[in-house]
Every structure is written in C-alpha cells, then in structure tokens.
PDB file of C-alpha atoms and ligand atoms in Angstrom:
ATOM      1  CA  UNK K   1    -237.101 -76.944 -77.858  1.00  0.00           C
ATOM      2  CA  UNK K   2    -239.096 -74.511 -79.700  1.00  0.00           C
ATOM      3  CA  UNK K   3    -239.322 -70.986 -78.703  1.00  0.00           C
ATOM      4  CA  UNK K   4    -242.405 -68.900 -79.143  1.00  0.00           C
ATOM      5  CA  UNK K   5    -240.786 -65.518 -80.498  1.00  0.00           C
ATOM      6  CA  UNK K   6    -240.190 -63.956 -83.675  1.00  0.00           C
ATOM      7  CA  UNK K   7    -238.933 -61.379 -85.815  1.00  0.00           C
ATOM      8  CA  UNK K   8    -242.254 -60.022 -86.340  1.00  0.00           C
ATOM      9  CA  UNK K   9    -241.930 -58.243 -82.779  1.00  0.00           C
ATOM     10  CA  UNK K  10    -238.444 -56.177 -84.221  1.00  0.00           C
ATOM     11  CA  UNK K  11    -239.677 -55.017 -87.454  1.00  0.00           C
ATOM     12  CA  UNK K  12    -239.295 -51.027 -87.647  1.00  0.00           C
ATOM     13  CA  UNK K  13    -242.247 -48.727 -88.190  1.00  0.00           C
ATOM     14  CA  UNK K  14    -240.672 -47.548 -91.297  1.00  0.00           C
ATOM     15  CA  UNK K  15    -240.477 -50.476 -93.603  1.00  0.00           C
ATOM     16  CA  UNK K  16    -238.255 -49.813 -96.013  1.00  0.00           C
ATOM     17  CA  UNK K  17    -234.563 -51.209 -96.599  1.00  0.00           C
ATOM     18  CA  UNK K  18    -232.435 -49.141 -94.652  1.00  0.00           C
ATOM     19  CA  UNK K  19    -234.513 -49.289 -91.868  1.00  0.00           C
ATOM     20  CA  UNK K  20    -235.368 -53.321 -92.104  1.00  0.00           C
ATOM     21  CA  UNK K  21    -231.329 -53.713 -91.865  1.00  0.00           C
ATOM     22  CA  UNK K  22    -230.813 -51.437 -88.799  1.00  0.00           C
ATOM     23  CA  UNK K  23    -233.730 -53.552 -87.123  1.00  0.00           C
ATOM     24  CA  UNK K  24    -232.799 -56.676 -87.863  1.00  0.00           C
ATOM     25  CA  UNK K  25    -229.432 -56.207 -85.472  1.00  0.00           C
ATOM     26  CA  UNK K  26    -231.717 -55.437 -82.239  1.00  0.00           C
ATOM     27  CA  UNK K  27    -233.526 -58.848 -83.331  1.00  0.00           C
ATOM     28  CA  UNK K  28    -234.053 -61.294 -80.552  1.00  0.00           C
ATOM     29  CA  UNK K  29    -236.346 -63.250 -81.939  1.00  0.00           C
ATOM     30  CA  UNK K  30    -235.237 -66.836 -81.645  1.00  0.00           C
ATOM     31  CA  UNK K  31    -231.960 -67.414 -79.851  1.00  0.00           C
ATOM     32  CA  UNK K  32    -229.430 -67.786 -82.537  1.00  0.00           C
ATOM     33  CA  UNK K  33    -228.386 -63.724 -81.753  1.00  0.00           C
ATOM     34  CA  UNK K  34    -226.822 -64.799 -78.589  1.00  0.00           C
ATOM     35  CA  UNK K  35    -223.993 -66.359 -80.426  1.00  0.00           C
ATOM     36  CA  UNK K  36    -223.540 -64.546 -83.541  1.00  0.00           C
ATOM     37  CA  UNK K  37    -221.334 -61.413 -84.230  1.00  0.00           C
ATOM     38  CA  UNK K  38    -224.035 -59.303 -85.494  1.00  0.00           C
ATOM     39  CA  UNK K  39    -226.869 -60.110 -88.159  1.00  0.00           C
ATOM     40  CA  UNK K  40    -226.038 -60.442 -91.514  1.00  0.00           C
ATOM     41  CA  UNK K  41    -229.123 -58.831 -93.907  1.00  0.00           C
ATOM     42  CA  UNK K  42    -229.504 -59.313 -97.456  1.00  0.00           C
ATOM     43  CA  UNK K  43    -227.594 -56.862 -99.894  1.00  0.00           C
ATOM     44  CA  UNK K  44    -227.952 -55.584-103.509  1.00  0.00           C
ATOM     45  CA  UNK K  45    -229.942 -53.035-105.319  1.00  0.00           C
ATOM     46  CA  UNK K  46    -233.610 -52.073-103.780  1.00  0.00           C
ATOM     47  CA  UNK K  47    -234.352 -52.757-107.953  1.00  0.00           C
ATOM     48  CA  UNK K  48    -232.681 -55.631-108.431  1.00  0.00           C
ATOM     49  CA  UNK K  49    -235.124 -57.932-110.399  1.00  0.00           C
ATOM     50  CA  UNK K  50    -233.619 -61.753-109.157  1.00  0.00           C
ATOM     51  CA  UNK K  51    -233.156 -61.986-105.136  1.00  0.00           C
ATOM     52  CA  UNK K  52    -231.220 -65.327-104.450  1.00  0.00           C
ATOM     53  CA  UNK K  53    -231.840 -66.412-101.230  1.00  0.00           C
ATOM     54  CA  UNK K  54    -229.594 -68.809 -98.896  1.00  0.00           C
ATOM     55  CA  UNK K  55    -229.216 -70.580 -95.503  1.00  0.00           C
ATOM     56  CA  UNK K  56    -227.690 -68.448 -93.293  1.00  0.00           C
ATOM     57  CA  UNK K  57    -224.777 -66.955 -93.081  1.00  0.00           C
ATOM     58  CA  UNK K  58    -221.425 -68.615 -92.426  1.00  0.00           C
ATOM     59  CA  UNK K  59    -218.499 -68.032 -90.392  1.00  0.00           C
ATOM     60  CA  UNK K  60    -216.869 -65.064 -92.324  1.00  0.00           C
ATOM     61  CA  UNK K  61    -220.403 -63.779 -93.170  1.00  0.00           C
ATOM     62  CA  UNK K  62    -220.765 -63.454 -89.192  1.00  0.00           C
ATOM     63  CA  UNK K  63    -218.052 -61.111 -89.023  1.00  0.00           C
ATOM     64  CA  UNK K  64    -217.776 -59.246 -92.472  1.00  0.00           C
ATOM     65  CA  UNK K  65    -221.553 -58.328 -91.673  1.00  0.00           C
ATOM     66  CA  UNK K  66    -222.344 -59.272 -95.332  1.00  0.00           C
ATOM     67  CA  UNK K  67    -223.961 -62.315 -97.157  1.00  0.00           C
ATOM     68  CA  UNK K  68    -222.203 -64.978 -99.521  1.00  0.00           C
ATOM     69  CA  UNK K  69    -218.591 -63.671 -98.839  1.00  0.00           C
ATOM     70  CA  UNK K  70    -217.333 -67.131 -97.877  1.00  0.00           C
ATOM     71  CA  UNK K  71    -216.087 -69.811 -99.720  1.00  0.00           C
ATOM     72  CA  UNK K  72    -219.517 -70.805-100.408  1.00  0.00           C
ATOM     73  CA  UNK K  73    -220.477 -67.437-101.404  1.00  0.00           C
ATOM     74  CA  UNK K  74    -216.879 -67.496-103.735  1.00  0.00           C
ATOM     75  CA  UNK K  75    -218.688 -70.692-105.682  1.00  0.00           C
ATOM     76  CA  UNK K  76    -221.679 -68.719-106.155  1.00  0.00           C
ATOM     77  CA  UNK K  77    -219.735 -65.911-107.671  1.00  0.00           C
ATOM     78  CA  UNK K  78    -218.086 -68.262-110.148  1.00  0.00           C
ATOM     79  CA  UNK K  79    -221.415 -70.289-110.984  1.00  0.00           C
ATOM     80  CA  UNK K  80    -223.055 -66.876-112.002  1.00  0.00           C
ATOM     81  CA  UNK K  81    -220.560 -65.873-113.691  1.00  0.00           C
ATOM     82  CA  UNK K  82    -220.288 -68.653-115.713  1.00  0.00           C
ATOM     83  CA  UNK K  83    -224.194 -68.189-116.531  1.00  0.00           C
ATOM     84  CA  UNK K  84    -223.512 -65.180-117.477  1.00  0.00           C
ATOM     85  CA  UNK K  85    -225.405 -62.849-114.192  1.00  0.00           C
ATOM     86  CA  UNK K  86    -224.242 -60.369-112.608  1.00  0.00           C
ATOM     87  CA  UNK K  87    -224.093 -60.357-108.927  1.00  0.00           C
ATOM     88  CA  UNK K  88    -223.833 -56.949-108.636  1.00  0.00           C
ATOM     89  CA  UNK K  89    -227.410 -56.844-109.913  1.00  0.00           C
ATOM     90  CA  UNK K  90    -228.804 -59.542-107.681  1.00  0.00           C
ATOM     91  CA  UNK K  91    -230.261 -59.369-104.440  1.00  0.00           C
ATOM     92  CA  UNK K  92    -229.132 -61.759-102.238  1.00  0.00           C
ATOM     93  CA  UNK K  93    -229.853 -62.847 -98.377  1.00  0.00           C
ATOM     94  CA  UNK K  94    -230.498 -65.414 -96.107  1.00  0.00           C
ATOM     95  CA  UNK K  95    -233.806 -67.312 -94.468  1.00  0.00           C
ATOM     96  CA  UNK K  96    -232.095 -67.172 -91.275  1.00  0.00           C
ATOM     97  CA  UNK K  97    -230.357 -63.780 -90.460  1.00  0.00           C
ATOM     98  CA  UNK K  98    -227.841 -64.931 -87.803  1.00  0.00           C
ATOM     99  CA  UNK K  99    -224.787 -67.417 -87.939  1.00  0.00           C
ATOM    100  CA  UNK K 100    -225.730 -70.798 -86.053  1.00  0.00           C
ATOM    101  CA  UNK K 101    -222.641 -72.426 -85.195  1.00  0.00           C
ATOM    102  CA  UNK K 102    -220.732 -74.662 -82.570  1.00  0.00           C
ATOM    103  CA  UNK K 103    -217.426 -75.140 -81.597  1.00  0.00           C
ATOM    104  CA  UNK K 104    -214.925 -77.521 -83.022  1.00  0.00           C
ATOM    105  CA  UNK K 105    -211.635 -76.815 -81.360  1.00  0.00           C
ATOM    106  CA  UNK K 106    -210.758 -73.483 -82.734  1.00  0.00           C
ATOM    107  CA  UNK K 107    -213.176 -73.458 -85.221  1.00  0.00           C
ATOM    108  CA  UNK K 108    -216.849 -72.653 -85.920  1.00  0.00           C
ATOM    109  CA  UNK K 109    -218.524 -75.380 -87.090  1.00  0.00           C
ATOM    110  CA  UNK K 110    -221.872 -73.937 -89.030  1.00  0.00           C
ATOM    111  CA  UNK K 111    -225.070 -75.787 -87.902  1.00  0.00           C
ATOM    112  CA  UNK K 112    -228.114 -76.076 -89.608  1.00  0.00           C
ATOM    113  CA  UNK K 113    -231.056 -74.045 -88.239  1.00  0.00           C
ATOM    114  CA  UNK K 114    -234.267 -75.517 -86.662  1.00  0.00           C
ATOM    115  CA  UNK K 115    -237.581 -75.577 -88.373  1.00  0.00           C
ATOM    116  CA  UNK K 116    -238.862 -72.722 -85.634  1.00  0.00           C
ATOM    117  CA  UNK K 117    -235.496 -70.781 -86.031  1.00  0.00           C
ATOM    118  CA  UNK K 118    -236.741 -70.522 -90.069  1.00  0.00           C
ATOM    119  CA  UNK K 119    -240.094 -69.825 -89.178  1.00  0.00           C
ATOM    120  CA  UNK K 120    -238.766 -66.875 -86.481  1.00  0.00           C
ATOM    121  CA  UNK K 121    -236.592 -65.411 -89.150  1.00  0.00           C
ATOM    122  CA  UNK K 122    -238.979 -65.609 -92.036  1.00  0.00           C
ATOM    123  CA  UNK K 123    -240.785 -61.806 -91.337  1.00  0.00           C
ATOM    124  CA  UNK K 124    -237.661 -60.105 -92.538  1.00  0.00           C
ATOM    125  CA  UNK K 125    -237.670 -62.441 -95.325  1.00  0.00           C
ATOM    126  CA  UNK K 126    -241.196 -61.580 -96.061  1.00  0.00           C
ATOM    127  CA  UNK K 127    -240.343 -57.792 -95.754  1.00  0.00           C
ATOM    128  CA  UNK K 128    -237.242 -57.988 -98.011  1.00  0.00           C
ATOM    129  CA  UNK K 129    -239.481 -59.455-100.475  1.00  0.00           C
ATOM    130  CA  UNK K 130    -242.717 -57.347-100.307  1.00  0.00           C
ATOM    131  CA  UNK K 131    -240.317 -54.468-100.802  1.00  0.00           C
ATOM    132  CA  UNK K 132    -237.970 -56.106-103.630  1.00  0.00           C
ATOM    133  CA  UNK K 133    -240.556 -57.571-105.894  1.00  0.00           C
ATOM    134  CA  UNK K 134    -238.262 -59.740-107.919  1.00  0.00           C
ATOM    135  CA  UNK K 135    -239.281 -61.044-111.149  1.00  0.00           C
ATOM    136  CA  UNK K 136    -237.659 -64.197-110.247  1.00  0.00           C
ATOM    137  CA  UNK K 137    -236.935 -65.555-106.808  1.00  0.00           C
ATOM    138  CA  UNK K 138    -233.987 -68.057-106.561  1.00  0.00           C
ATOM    139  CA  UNK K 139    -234.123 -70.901-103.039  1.00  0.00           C
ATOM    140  CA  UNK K 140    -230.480 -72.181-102.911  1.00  0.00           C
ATOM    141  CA  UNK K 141    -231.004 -75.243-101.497  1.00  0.00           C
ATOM    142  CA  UNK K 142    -234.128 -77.066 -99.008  1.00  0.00           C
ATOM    143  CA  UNK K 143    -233.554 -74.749 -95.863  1.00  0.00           C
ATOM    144  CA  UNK K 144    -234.004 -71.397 -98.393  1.00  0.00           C
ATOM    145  CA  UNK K 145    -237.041 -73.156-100.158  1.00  0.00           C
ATOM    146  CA  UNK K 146    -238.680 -74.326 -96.889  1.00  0.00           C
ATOM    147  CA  UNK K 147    -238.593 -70.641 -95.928  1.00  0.00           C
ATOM    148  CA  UNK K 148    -240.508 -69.570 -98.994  1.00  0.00           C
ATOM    149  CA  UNK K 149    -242.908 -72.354 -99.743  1.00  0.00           C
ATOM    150  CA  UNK K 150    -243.692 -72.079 -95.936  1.00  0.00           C
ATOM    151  CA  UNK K 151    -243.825 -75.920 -95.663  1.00  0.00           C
ATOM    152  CA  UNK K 152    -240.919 -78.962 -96.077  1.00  0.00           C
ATOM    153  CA  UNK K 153    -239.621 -79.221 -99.501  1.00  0.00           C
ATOM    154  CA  UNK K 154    -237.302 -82.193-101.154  1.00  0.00           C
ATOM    155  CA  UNK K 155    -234.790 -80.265-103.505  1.00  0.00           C
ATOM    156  CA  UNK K 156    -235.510 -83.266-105.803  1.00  0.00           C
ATOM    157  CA  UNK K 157    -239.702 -82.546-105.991  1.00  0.00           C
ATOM    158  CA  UNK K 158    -238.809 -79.075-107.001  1.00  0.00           C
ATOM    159  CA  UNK K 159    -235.213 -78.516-108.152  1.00  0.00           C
ATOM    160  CA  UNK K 160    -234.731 -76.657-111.425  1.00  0.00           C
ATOM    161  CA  UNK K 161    -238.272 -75.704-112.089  1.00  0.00           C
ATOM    162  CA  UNK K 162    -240.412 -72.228-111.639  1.00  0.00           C
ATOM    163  CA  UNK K 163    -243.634 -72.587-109.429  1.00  0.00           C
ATOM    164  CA  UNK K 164    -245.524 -70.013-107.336  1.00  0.00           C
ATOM    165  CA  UNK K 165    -244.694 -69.905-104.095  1.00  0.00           C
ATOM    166  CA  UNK K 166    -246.503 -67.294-101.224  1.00  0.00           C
ATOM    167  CA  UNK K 167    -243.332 -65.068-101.280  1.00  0.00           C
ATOM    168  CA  UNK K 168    -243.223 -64.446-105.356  1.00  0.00           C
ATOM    169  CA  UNK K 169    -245.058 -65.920-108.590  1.00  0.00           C
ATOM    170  CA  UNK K 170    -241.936 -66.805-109.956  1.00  0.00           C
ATOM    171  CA  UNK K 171    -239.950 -68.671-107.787  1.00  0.00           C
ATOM    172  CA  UNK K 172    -236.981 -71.099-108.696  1.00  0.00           C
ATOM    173  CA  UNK K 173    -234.842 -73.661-106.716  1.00  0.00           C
ATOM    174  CA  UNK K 174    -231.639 -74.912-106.980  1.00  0.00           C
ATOM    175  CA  UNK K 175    -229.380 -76.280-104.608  1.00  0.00           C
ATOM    176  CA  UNK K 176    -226.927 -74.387-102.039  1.00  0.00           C
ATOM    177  CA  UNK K 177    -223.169 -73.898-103.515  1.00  0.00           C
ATOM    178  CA  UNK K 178    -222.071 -75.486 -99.409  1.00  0.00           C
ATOM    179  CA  UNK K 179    -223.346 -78.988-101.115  1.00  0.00           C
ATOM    180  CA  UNK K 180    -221.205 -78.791-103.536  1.00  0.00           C
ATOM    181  CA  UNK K 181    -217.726 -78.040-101.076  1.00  0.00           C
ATOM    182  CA  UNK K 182    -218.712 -81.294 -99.524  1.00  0.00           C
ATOM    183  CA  UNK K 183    -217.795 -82.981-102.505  1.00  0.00           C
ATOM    184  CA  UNK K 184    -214.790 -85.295-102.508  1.00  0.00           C
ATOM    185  CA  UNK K 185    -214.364 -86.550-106.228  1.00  0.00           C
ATOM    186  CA  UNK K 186    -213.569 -84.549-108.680  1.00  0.00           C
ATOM    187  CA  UNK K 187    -216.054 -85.880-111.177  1.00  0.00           C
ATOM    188  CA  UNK K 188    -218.882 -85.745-108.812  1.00  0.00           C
ATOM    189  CA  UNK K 189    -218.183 -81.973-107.865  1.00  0.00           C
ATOM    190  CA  UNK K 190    -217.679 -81.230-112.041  1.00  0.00           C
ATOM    191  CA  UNK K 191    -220.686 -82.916-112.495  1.00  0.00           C
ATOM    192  CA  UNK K 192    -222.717 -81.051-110.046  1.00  0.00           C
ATOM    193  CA  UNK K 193    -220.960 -78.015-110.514  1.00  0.00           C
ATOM    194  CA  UNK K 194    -222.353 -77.773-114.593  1.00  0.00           C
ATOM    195  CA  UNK K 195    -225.644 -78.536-112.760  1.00  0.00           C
ATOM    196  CA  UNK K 196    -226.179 -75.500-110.647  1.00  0.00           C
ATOM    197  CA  UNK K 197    -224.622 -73.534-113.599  1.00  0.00           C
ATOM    198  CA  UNK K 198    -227.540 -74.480-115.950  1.00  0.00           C
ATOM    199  CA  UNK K 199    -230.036 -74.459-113.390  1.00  0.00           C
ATOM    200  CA  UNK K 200    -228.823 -70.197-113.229  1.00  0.00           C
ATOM    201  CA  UNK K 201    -228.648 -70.199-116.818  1.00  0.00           C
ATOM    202  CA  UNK K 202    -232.886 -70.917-117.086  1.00  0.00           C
ATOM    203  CA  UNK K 203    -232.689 -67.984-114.307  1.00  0.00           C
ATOM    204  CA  UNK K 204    -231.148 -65.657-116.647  1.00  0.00           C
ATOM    205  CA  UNK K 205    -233.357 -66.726-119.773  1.00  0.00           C
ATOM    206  CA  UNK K 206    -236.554 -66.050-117.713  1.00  0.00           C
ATOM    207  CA  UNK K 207    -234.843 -62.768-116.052  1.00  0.00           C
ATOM    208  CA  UNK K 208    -234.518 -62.085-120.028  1.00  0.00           C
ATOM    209  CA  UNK K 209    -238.182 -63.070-121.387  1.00  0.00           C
ATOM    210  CA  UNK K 210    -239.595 -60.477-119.558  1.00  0.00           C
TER     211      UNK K 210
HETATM  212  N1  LIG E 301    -224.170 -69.722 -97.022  1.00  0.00           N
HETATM  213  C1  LIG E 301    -225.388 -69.134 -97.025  1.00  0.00           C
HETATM  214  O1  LIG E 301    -226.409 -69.777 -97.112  1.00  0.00           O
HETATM  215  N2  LIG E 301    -225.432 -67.838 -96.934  1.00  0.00           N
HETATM  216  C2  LIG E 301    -224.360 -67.081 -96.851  1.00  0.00           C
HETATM  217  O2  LIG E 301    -224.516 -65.872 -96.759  1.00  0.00           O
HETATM  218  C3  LIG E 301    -223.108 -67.700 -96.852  1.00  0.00           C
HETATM  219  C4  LIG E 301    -223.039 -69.040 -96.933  1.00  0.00           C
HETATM  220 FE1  LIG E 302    -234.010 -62.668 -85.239  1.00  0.00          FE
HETATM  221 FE2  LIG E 302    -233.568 -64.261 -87.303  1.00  0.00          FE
HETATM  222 FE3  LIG E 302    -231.576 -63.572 -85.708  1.00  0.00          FE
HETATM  223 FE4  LIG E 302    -233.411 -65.271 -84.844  1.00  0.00          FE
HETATM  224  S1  LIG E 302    -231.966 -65.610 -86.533  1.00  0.00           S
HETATM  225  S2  LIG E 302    -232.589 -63.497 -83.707  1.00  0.00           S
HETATM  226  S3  LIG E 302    -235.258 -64.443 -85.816  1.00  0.00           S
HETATM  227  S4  LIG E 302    -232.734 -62.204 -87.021  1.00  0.00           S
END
C-alpha cells in the first residue's frame, strides 16, 4: 500500500545540519518510524567533500543512533581503507532514515524498503545534500542510487562510472558492502571484495583531480 506522506512535512525552518538531525527524529512521514528505535541521520564533517550514501540503517544502526556501525558498515571501513579514504572525512547516510525490519525469532531480520518509503525519505536526502555539496557523491548499491537518480536503476547500467544525477554532478555507484556478506564462497566474496575496493579507488582519484 502506498502512503501519501513525506518527510517534506518535518523539515525544520532552520535548514542546516544540526537542526535537519533533530527533525528527522519527530519524522512520521511514511510508517517505517513506528518500528524503529529512533532515526538514524547521516554523520561526518558539514565539509566533507565525498558523501557515501546507503540503504538504511541496520539492526545495530537502529540502536547506536549512527550509520554504517554494523557489520556491513565494518566492510565498508576495511574497503576504504584499503583504497586508501578516510572515513573520518566522508559523509555518510542513508536514503531511508529508519530501520525496516521483521521478526525472525529473536532476531531482526532487515527488510528492504518500498519504492514510496524511498521516495518519503528522499527530502532529508535532498537537504543533506543541498547543504553538503560533495564533489563526489557515492550510491552503495540500487536502493541508494534509485534515491538519487529519482527513477529505477540496474547496478549493472551504471556501476563504477560518474554521471550526473539531480542530487550532484558527480555522482558514482557501486554496490552495497550487505551484498557482499551474502556471499558463501570464498573466491566469489575475494573476487567481489577487490571489486568494490577499485570501484573506491576511482573515488579517491577523482576526490584527488580536483
Ligand atoms: N547498511 C546501510 O545501508 N546503512 C547503514 O547505515 C548500515 C547498513
Ligand atoms: Fe520519515 Fe524517512 Fe523515517 Fe519514513 S523512513 S518516517 S520518511 S525519516
């Protein structure tokens, strides 16, 4: 079922950071607050110059408050590392601001969001952005790059390559580090693995032509 809200009816007069992240918890505007701990909002430096955007948050997101702390999160940490970013000088959120999730015995089990949940959550995403300005703008994976292009994306159509998308004129996709912990062989993940790692090494190289 589609609902008709959005975030647009939460944002604060005062648009800046602080504010957007105080705002975001009174959000009600799809249903995915009713079940999460608290919104998680993107985090990093108001002049950080790459913002890496992501699903939404997972289980330990929903109750740390913060984004990428996870095990998927832990990947991403390693994969920039080993191209050689630092996170601490990233920007990174989420297209969807509130853990969807249902219960699997005593555990969480994340779900994907809707197409109208994205589309609900995508005015803090817009504000994040029109305040950040990032020289480079990184989708992990089809639900963050359906949120920026604004329309259904294959990761394999756009994966690995810079195009202009209506939330920055450099924008970048790659696919989410959660693909990767569904991997089973050990070759596969290696494989894969060395794959996100170059695709955030062309990040850093155009983070350092400018
Ligand atoms: N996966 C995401 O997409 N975002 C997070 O913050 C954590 C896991
Ligand atoms: Fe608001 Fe986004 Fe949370 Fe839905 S998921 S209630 S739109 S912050």
């Amino acid at each position: 079922m589609a609902e008709a809200g959005s975030a647009a009816d939460f944002l604060p007069s005062q648009i800046d950071l602080p504010h957007l992240r105080e705002a975001a918890q009174g959000c009600r505007g799809c249903a995915l607050y009713r079940n999460a701990t608290q919104a998680v909002f993107g985090e990093g430096p108001a002049t950080a110059r790459a913002v890496l955007v992501g699903e939404q948050p997972g289980d330990q997101e929903d109750g740390t408050g913060r984004p990428f702390v996870g095990p998927a999160g832990q990947l991403l940490d390693r994969a920039l590392r080993d191209a050689g970013l630092d996170r601490r000088a990233l920007y990174l959120t989420n297209a969807v601001k509130h853990f969807k999730w249902e219960p699997r015995g005593q555990r969480r089990l994340h779900r994907k969001p809707a197409a109208h949940e994205i589309r609900a959550c995508r005015p803090w995403l817009e504000a994040e952005l029109a305040l950040l300005r990032p020289r480079v703008l990184v989708c992990l994976g089809v639900t963050a790059a359906t949120a920026v292009f604004g329309r259904p994306v294959r990761l394999k159509d756009v994966r690995g390559l810079f195009s202009a998308s209506p939330l920055a004129a450099a924008t970048f996709v790659t696919t989410h580090p959660s693909a990767l912990l569904r991997l089973r062989d050990r070759q596969g993940w290696e494989f894969e693995y060395q794959r996100l790692v170059r695709d955030l090494l062309l990040v850093r190289e155009r983070l350092e032509a400018f």
